[in-house]
Short mmCIF file of C-alpha atoms in Angstrom, two decimals:
data_model
loop_
_atom_site.label_atom_id
_atom_site.label_comp_id
_atom_site.label_asym_id
_atom_site.label_seq_id
_atom_site.Cartn_x
_atom_site.Cartn_y
_atom_site.Cartn_z
CA UNK A 974 -0.84 -11.94 -30.00
CA UNK A 975 2.90 -11.50 -30.18
CA UNK A 976 5.93 -13.70 -29.84
CA UNK A 977 9.41 -12.69 -28.66
CA UNK A 978 12.31 -13.23 -31.04
CA UNK A 979 14.18 -16.36 -29.86
CA UNK A 980 17.84 -16.21 -29.01
CA UNK A 981 20.25 -16.67 -31.90
CA UNK A 982 20.92 -20.27 -32.76
CA UNK A 983 24.66 -19.69 -33.04
CA UNK A 984 27.43 -18.62 -30.68
CA UNK A 985 28.23 -15.46 -32.64
CA UNK A 986 27.72 -12.27 -30.63
CA UNK A 987 24.97 -9.85 -31.55
CA UNK A 988 27.06 -7.11 -33.16
CA UNK A 989 24.26 -4.56 -33.06
CA UNK A 990 23.65 -5.15 -29.36
CA UNK A 991 27.38 -4.97 -28.68
CA UNK A 992 27.65 -1.67 -30.51
CA UNK A 993 24.67 -0.25 -28.64
CA UNK A 994 26.20 -1.35 -25.33
CA UNK A 995 29.51 0.33 -26.22
CA UNK A 996 27.68 3.54 -27.06
CA UNK A 997 25.79 3.38 -23.77
CA UNK A 998 29.02 2.91 -21.83
CA UNK A 999 30.65 5.82 -23.61
CA UNK A 1000 27.63 8.01 -22.87
CA UNK A 1001 27.78 6.93 -19.22
CA UNK A 1002 31.42 7.98 -19.07
CA UNK A 1003 30.27 11.54 -19.72
CA UNK A 1004 29.16 11.68 -16.09
CA UNK A 1005 32.83 11.72 -15.17
CA UNK A 1006 33.43 14.81 -17.27
CA UNK A 1007 34.98 15.55 -20.67
CA UNK A 1008 38.35 14.05 -19.76
CA UNK A 1009 36.76 10.76 -18.67
CA UNK A 1010 34.86 10.45 -21.94
CA UNK A 1011 37.94 11.27 -24.01
CA UNK A 1012 39.90 8.58 -22.20
CA UNK A 1013 37.12 6.04 -22.72
CA UNK A 1014 36.97 6.85 -26.44
CA UNK A 1015 40.74 6.57 -26.73
CA UNK A 1016 40.63 3.16 -25.02
CA UNK A 1017 38.02 1.94 -27.51
CA UNK A 1018 40.12 3.21 -30.43
CA UNK A 1019 43.26 1.55 -29.13
CA UNK A 1020 41.53 -1.80 -28.60
CA UNK A 1021 39.92 -1.58 -32.04
CA UNK A 1022 43.23 -0.72 -33.70
CA UNK A 1023 44.94 -3.58 -31.86
CA UNK A 1024 42.47 -6.20 -33.06
CA UNK A 1025 42.46 -4.67 -36.53
CA UNK A 1026 46.25 -4.99 -36.71
CA UNK A 1027 45.95 -8.58 -35.53
CA UNK A 1028 43.42 -9.42 -38.25
CA UNK A 1029 45.63 -7.80 -40.87
CA UNK A 1030 48.64 -9.79 -39.65
CA UNK A 1031 46.64 -13.03 -39.85
CA UNK A 1032 45.78 -12.30 -43.47
CA UNK A 1033 49.43 -11.44 -44.23
CA UNK A 1034 50.61 -14.72 -42.71
CA UNK A 1035 48.06 -16.70 -44.70
CA UNK A 1036 49.09 -14.91 -47.87
CA UNK A 1037 52.82 -15.35 -47.26
CA UNK A 1038 52.33 -19.06 -46.66
CA UNK A 1039 50.32 -19.43 -49.87
CA UNK A 1040 47.17 -20.40 -48.01
CA UNK A 1041 45.07 -17.32 -48.73
CA UNK A 1042 43.45 -18.89 -51.79
CA UNK A 1043 39.93 -18.36 -53.12
CA UNK A 1044 38.54 -21.16 -50.98
CA UNK A 1045 39.96 -19.62 -47.80
CA UNK A 1046 38.69 -16.19 -48.78
CA UNK A 1047 35.26 -17.64 -49.47
CA UNK A 1048 35.16 -19.21 -46.01
CA UNK A 1049 36.29 -16.00 -44.32
CA UNK A 1050 33.85 -13.65 -46.02
CA UNK A 1051 31.08 -16.24 -45.76
CA UNK A 1052 31.16 -15.95 -41.97
CA UNK A 1053 29.03 -12.98 -40.91
CA UNK A 1054 31.08 -12.11 -37.83
CA UNK A 1055 34.45 -12.32 -39.61
CA UNK A 1056 33.14 -10.44 -42.63
CA UNK A 1057 31.78 -7.67 -40.41
CA UNK A 1058 35.14 -7.26 -38.65
CA UNK A 1059 36.98 -7.21 -41.98
CA UNK A 1060 34.67 -4.45 -43.19
CA UNK A 1061 35.15 -2.41 -40.00
CA UNK A 1062 38.92 -2.53 -40.39
CA UNK A 1063 38.94 -1.99 -44.16
CA UNK A 1064 40.31 -5.48 -44.77
CA UNK A 1065 37.48 -7.08 -46.71
CA UNK A 1066 39.00 -8.63 -49.84
CA UNK A 1067 36.02 -7.76 -52.04
CA UNK A 1068 35.17 -4.20 -53.01
CA UNK A 1069 31.87 -2.57 -52.12
CA UNK A 1070 30.83 -2.79 -55.77
CA UNK A 1071 31.58 -6.52 -55.89
CA UNK A 1072 29.63 -7.17 -52.69
CA UNK A 1073 26.67 -5.12 -53.89
CA UNK A 1074 26.61 -7.02 -57.18
CA UNK A 1075 26.70 -10.32 -55.28
CA UNK A 1076 23.81 -9.11 -53.13
CA UNK A 1077 21.79 -8.19 -56.20
CA UNK A 1078 22.51 -11.60 -57.70
CA UNK A 1079 20.99 -13.21 -54.60
CA UNK A 1080 17.67 -11.39 -55.04
CA UNK A 1081 17.40 -11.49 -58.84
CA UNK A 1082 15.47 -14.80 -58.89
CA UNK A 1083 12.92 -13.24 -56.54
CA UNK A 1084 12.71 -10.02 -58.56
CA UNK A 1085 12.33 -12.04 -61.73
CA UNK A 1086 9.36 -13.89 -60.26
CA UNK A 1087 7.56 -10.50 -60.23
CA UNK A 1088 8.65 -9.44 -63.69
CA UNK A 1089 11.36 -7.16 -62.37
CA UNK A 1090 15.12 -6.84 -62.34
CA UNK A 1091 17.79 -4.45 -61.12
CA UNK A 1092 20.94 -3.12 -62.74
CA UNK A 1093 23.96 -1.84 -60.82
CA UNK A 1094 25.15 1.39 -62.42
CA UNK A 1095 28.02 1.94 -60.01
CA UNK A 1096 29.11 2.94 -56.52
CA UNK A 1097 30.34 6.49 -55.89
CA UNK A 1098 33.24 7.41 -53.66
CA UNK A 1099 30.91 8.76 -50.98
CA UNK A 1100 29.15 5.40 -50.56
CA UNK A 1101 26.13 5.94 -52.81
CA UNK A 1102 24.91 2.91 -54.75
CA UNK A 1103 23.39 3.81 -58.12
CA UNK A 1104 20.76 1.37 -59.35
CA UNK A 1105 18.24 1.10 -62.14
CA UNK A 1106 15.04 -0.85 -61.45
CA UNK A 1107 13.72 -2.68 -64.48
CA UNK A 1108 10.23 -4.03 -65.02
CA UNK A 1109 7.68 -4.07 -62.21
CA UNK A 1110 6.14 -6.37 -59.63
CA UNK A 1111 3.47 -7.71 -61.91
CA UNK A 1112 0.33 -8.16 -59.82
CA UNK A 1113 2.05 -7.28 -56.55
CA UNK A 1114 -0.05 -4.96 -54.35
CA UNK A 1115 2.88 -2.76 -53.41
CA UNK A 1116 4.34 -2.63 -56.94
CA UNK A 1117 7.93 -1.41 -57.16
CA UNK A 1118 8.01 -0.86 -53.38
CA UNK A 1119 8.41 -4.63 -53.02
CA UNK A 1120 11.42 -4.56 -55.32
CA UNK A 1121 13.02 -1.74 -53.36
CA UNK A 1122 12.59 -3.43 -50.00
CA UNK A 1123 14.12 -6.66 -51.29
CA UNK A 1124 17.06 -4.84 -52.88
CA UNK A 1125 17.61 -2.61 -49.85
CA UNK A 1126 17.74 -5.55 -47.45
CA UNK A 1127 20.25 -7.41 -49.60
CA UNK A 1128 22.54 -4.39 -49.96
CA UNK A 1129 22.43 -3.52 -46.26
CA UNK A 1130 23.47 -7.06 -45.34
CA UNK A 1131 26.33 -7.26 -47.86
CA UNK A 1132 27.70 -3.72 -47.63
CA UNK A 1133 26.68 -1.97 -44.39
CA UNK A 1134 29.01 0.94 -45.17
CA UNK A 1135 26.69 2.05 -48.01
CA UNK A 1136 25.08 5.34 -46.97
CA UNK A 1137 22.49 5.89 -49.70
CA UNK A 1138 20.85 4.34 -52.73
CA UNK A 1139 20.18 6.32 -55.90
CA UNK A 1140 17.42 4.61 -57.88
CA UNK A 1141 16.32 5.37 -61.40
CA UNK A 1142 14.00 3.82 -63.94
CA UNK A 1143 14.39 3.85 -67.73
CA UNK A 1144 11.26 5.97 -68.15
CA UNK A 1145 11.37 8.51 -65.34
CA UNK A 1146 15.08 9.19 -65.03
CA UNK A 1147 17.06 9.60 -61.81
CA UNK A 1148 15.23 10.09 -58.54
CA UNK A 1149 16.43 11.98 -55.51
CA UNK A 1150 19.15 10.22 -53.59
CA UNK A 1151 17.45 8.09 -50.91
CA UNK A 1152 19.26 7.50 -47.61
CA UNK A 1153 19.08 3.82 -46.68
CA UNK A 1154 17.63 4.65 -43.26
CA UNK A 1155 14.81 6.64 -44.83
CA UNK A 1156 13.97 4.48 -47.83
CA UNK A 1157 10.78 3.13 -46.30
CA UNK A 1158 9.52 6.56 -45.34
CA UNK A 1159 9.20 7.57 -48.99
CA UNK A 1160 6.61 5.00 -50.03
CA UNK A 1161 4.23 7.50 -51.54
CA UNK A 1162 2.79 10.53 -49.81
CA UNK A 1163 -0.05 11.30 -52.22
CA UNK A 1164 -1.90 8.02 -52.17
CA UNK A 1165 -1.39 4.36 -51.54
CA UNK A 1166 0.06 2.08 -54.24
CA UNK A 1167 -2.59 0.27 -56.26
CA UNK A 1168 -5.13 3.06 -55.76
CA UNK A 1169 -5.81 2.11 -52.14
CA UNK A 1170 -5.83 4.11 -48.93
CA UNK A 1171 -3.51 4.80 -46.00
CA UNK A 1172 -4.76 3.59 -42.62
CA UNK A 1173 -3.47 4.68 -39.22
CA UNK A 1174 -2.47 1.85 -36.89
CA UNK A 1175 -2.35 3.06 -33.27
CA UNK A 1176 0.04 1.85 -30.54
CA UNK A 1177 2.47 0.09 -32.88
CA UNK A 1178 5.46 2.30 -31.99
CA UNK A 1179 5.46 0.37 -28.68
CA UNK A 1180 5.86 -2.97 -30.47
CA UNK A 1181 9.07 -4.60 -29.22
CA UNK A 1182 11.75 -5.98 -31.52
CA UNK A 1183 10.89 -9.57 -32.47
CA UNK A 1184 7.19 -9.18 -31.80
CA UNK A 1185 4.42 -9.98 -34.28
CA UNK A 1186 0.91 -8.56 -34.11
CA UNK A 1187 -2.26 -8.71 -36.21
CA UNK A 1188 -4.18 -5.49 -36.79
CA UNK A 1189 -7.06 -4.42 -39.00
CA UNK A 1190 -6.59 -1.76 -41.67
CA UNK A 1191 -9.95 -0.93 -43.16
CA UNK A 1192 -11.37 -4.36 -43.93
CA UNK A 1193 -8.00 -6.06 -44.31
CA UNK A 1194 -6.21 -8.12 -41.68
CA UNK A 1195 -2.55 -7.06 -41.58
CA UNK A 1196 0.43 -8.73 -39.91
CA UNK A 1197 2.99 -6.26 -38.55
CA UNK A 1198 6.36 -7.19 -37.07
CA UNK A 1199 9.35 -5.25 -35.79
CA UNK A 1200 13.01 -6.11 -36.33
CA UNK A 1201 15.20 -3.72 -34.42
CA UNK A 1202 13.93 -0.26 -35.31
CA UNK A 1203 12.26 -1.40 -38.55
CA UNK A 1204 8.58 -2.23 -38.98
CA UNK A 1205 7.25 -4.52 -41.72
CA UNK A 1206 3.65 -5.12 -42.79
CA UNK A 1207 2.14 -7.98 -44.80
CA UNK A 1208 -1.34 -9.11 -45.74
CA UNK A 1209 -2.38 -11.70 -43.15
CA UNK A 1210 -2.27 -14.73 -45.43
CA UNK A 1211 0.23 -17.54 -45.83
CA UNK A 1212 0.61 -17.98 -49.59
CA UNK A 1213 1.42 -21.68 -49.25
CA UNK A 1214 -1.49 -22.88 -47.11
CA UNK A 1215 -3.78 -19.85 -47.65
CA UNK A 1216 -4.43 -19.65 -43.88
CA UNK A 1217 -4.09 -16.74 -41.48
CA UNK A 1218 -0.67 -16.09 -39.96
CA UNK A 1219 -2.13 -15.64 -36.48
CA UNK A 1220 0.34 -17.12 -34.01
CA UNK A 1221 3.30 -16.72 -36.39
CA UNK A 1222 6.67 -16.16 -34.74
CA UNK A 1223 9.98 -14.58 -35.74
CA UNK A 1224 13.23 -16.49 -35.37
CA UNK A 1225 16.84 -16.14 -36.49
CA UNK A 1226 18.21 -18.75 -38.85
CA UNK A 1227 21.05 -20.99 -37.78
CA UNK A 1228 24.20 -19.06 -38.60
CA UNK A 1229 22.17 -16.12 -39.83
CA UNK A 1230 23.44 -12.57 -39.82
CA UNK A 1231 22.67 -10.07 -37.09
CA UNK A 1232 19.18 -8.72 -37.69
CA UNK A 1233 18.22 -11.76 -39.71
CA UNK A 1234 14.57 -12.67 -39.14
CA UNK A 1235 12.37 -15.41 -40.54
CA UNK A 1236 8.61 -15.54 -40.10
CA UNK A 1237 7.22 -19.05 -39.60
CA UNK A 1238 3.63 -19.90 -40.53
CA UNK A 1239 1.98 -21.71 -37.59
CA UNK A 1240 -0.14 -23.78 -39.96
CA UNK A 1241 2.15 -25.26 -42.62
CA UNK A 1242 5.54 -24.20 -41.14
CA UNK A 1243 6.49 -22.25 -44.28
CA UNK A 1244 9.37 -19.80 -43.68
CA UNK A 1245 9.42 -16.25 -45.03
CA UNK A 1246 12.34 -13.80 -45.11
CA UNK A 1247 10.88 -10.61 -43.64
CA UNK A 1248 13.66 -8.29 -44.81
CA UNK A 1249 13.38 -9.55 -48.39
CA UNK A 1250 9.74 -8.56 -48.76
CA UNK A 1251 8.38 -11.90 -47.55
CA UNK A 1252 10.27 -14.23 -49.89
CA UNK A 1253 9.43 -17.86 -49.10
CA UNK A 1254 12.61 -19.72 -48.16
CA UNK A 1255 11.01 -23.07 -48.93
CA UNK A 1256 9.83 -22.11 -52.43
CA UNK A 1257 11.31 -19.00 -54.05
CA UNK A 1258 8.33 -18.81 -56.39
CA UNK A 1259 6.16 -17.78 -53.43
CA UNK A 1260 6.12 -14.61 -51.35
CA UNK A 1261 3.92 -12.85 -48.84
CA UNK A 1262 2.10 -9.70 -49.91
CA UNK A 1263 4.08 -6.81 -48.37
CA UNK A 1264 2.35 -3.50 -47.69
CA UNK A 1265 3.95 -0.03 -47.75
CA UNK A 1266 4.34 1.36 -44.25
CA UNK A 1267 5.24 4.77 -42.85
CA UNK A 1268 6.27 4.93 -39.18
CA UNK A 1269 6.07 8.19 -37.24
CA UNK A 1270 6.94 8.92 -33.64
CA UNK A 1271 3.43 8.21 -32.38
CA UNK A 1272 1.53 6.60 -35.24
CA UNK A 1273 2.10 4.07 -37.99
CA UNK A 1274 0.34 4.17 -41.35
CA UNK A 1275 -0.04 1.24 -43.71
CA UNK A 1276 -1.25 1.34 -47.30
CA UNK A 1277 -3.85 -1.23 -48.29
CA UNK A 1278 -4.50 -1.25 -52.05
CA UNK A 1279 -8.03 -1.86 -53.26
CA UNK A 1280 -6.77 -4.99 -55.02
CA UNK A 1281 -6.21 -6.71 -51.65
CA UNK A 1282 -9.11 -8.83 -50.50
CA UNK A 1283 -10.30 -8.56 -46.88
#
């Protein structure tokens, strides 16, 4: 019923796992008392500062030798590990606003395929990205939710230091600032998109990262998968071969970023980007049908619009 997420197909370390391990070690140092923890934290800071200074010196040497041209910069920031370290140390050559705009450019073809678009209004000093969603997901069961998930995933990958996203539409005006970590939890509390209903899916909080499972919501078969702490739900139908996705597995693309996950159809081998609302990587005119999902501590609810066939 479920498949484990295969190991990364590159030699780059899993930055999220490394960070979690560092946190665990720091927490463990608490057993030695306050002084032990303070010394452990100081050691981490010193090591981080040392490598940060080394990265900065490398960039200075490249610049002084005339080799830090656009091509070199493109290669550096195009590597996920190097780009992440540059961001951590405040050395990334491109501003947050530039990276966010580049991220939006990457998803605009997908948004356009649903009659939608997004406009970057600016980035505030406190790390809030201000956006305006234009148009709608014409015919998409989850409507503008699909647009938001695609945009959110792109921004998180390009600018992880962003702390919130402020979305507005031309007709309704600004909405409440939405923390990135809570964006999915605000998918509509008074009724499911498309006039459908919310269905409770039991036991899913125990789903491990990288696992895929099929469940039934009402009369609809739903595929649910977990990537890290995030859950995603799609109608159980491959849009390329029209078959069920039973037996589908998650994998990380060669050279993909940490947290990158691609769902592979077991029938026709079509590949779908889970974090970008099921965009087909083999044909950007196709996409899975994503479903709004709210995850609680013990239960998970998924919205199945009445427009979705069983």
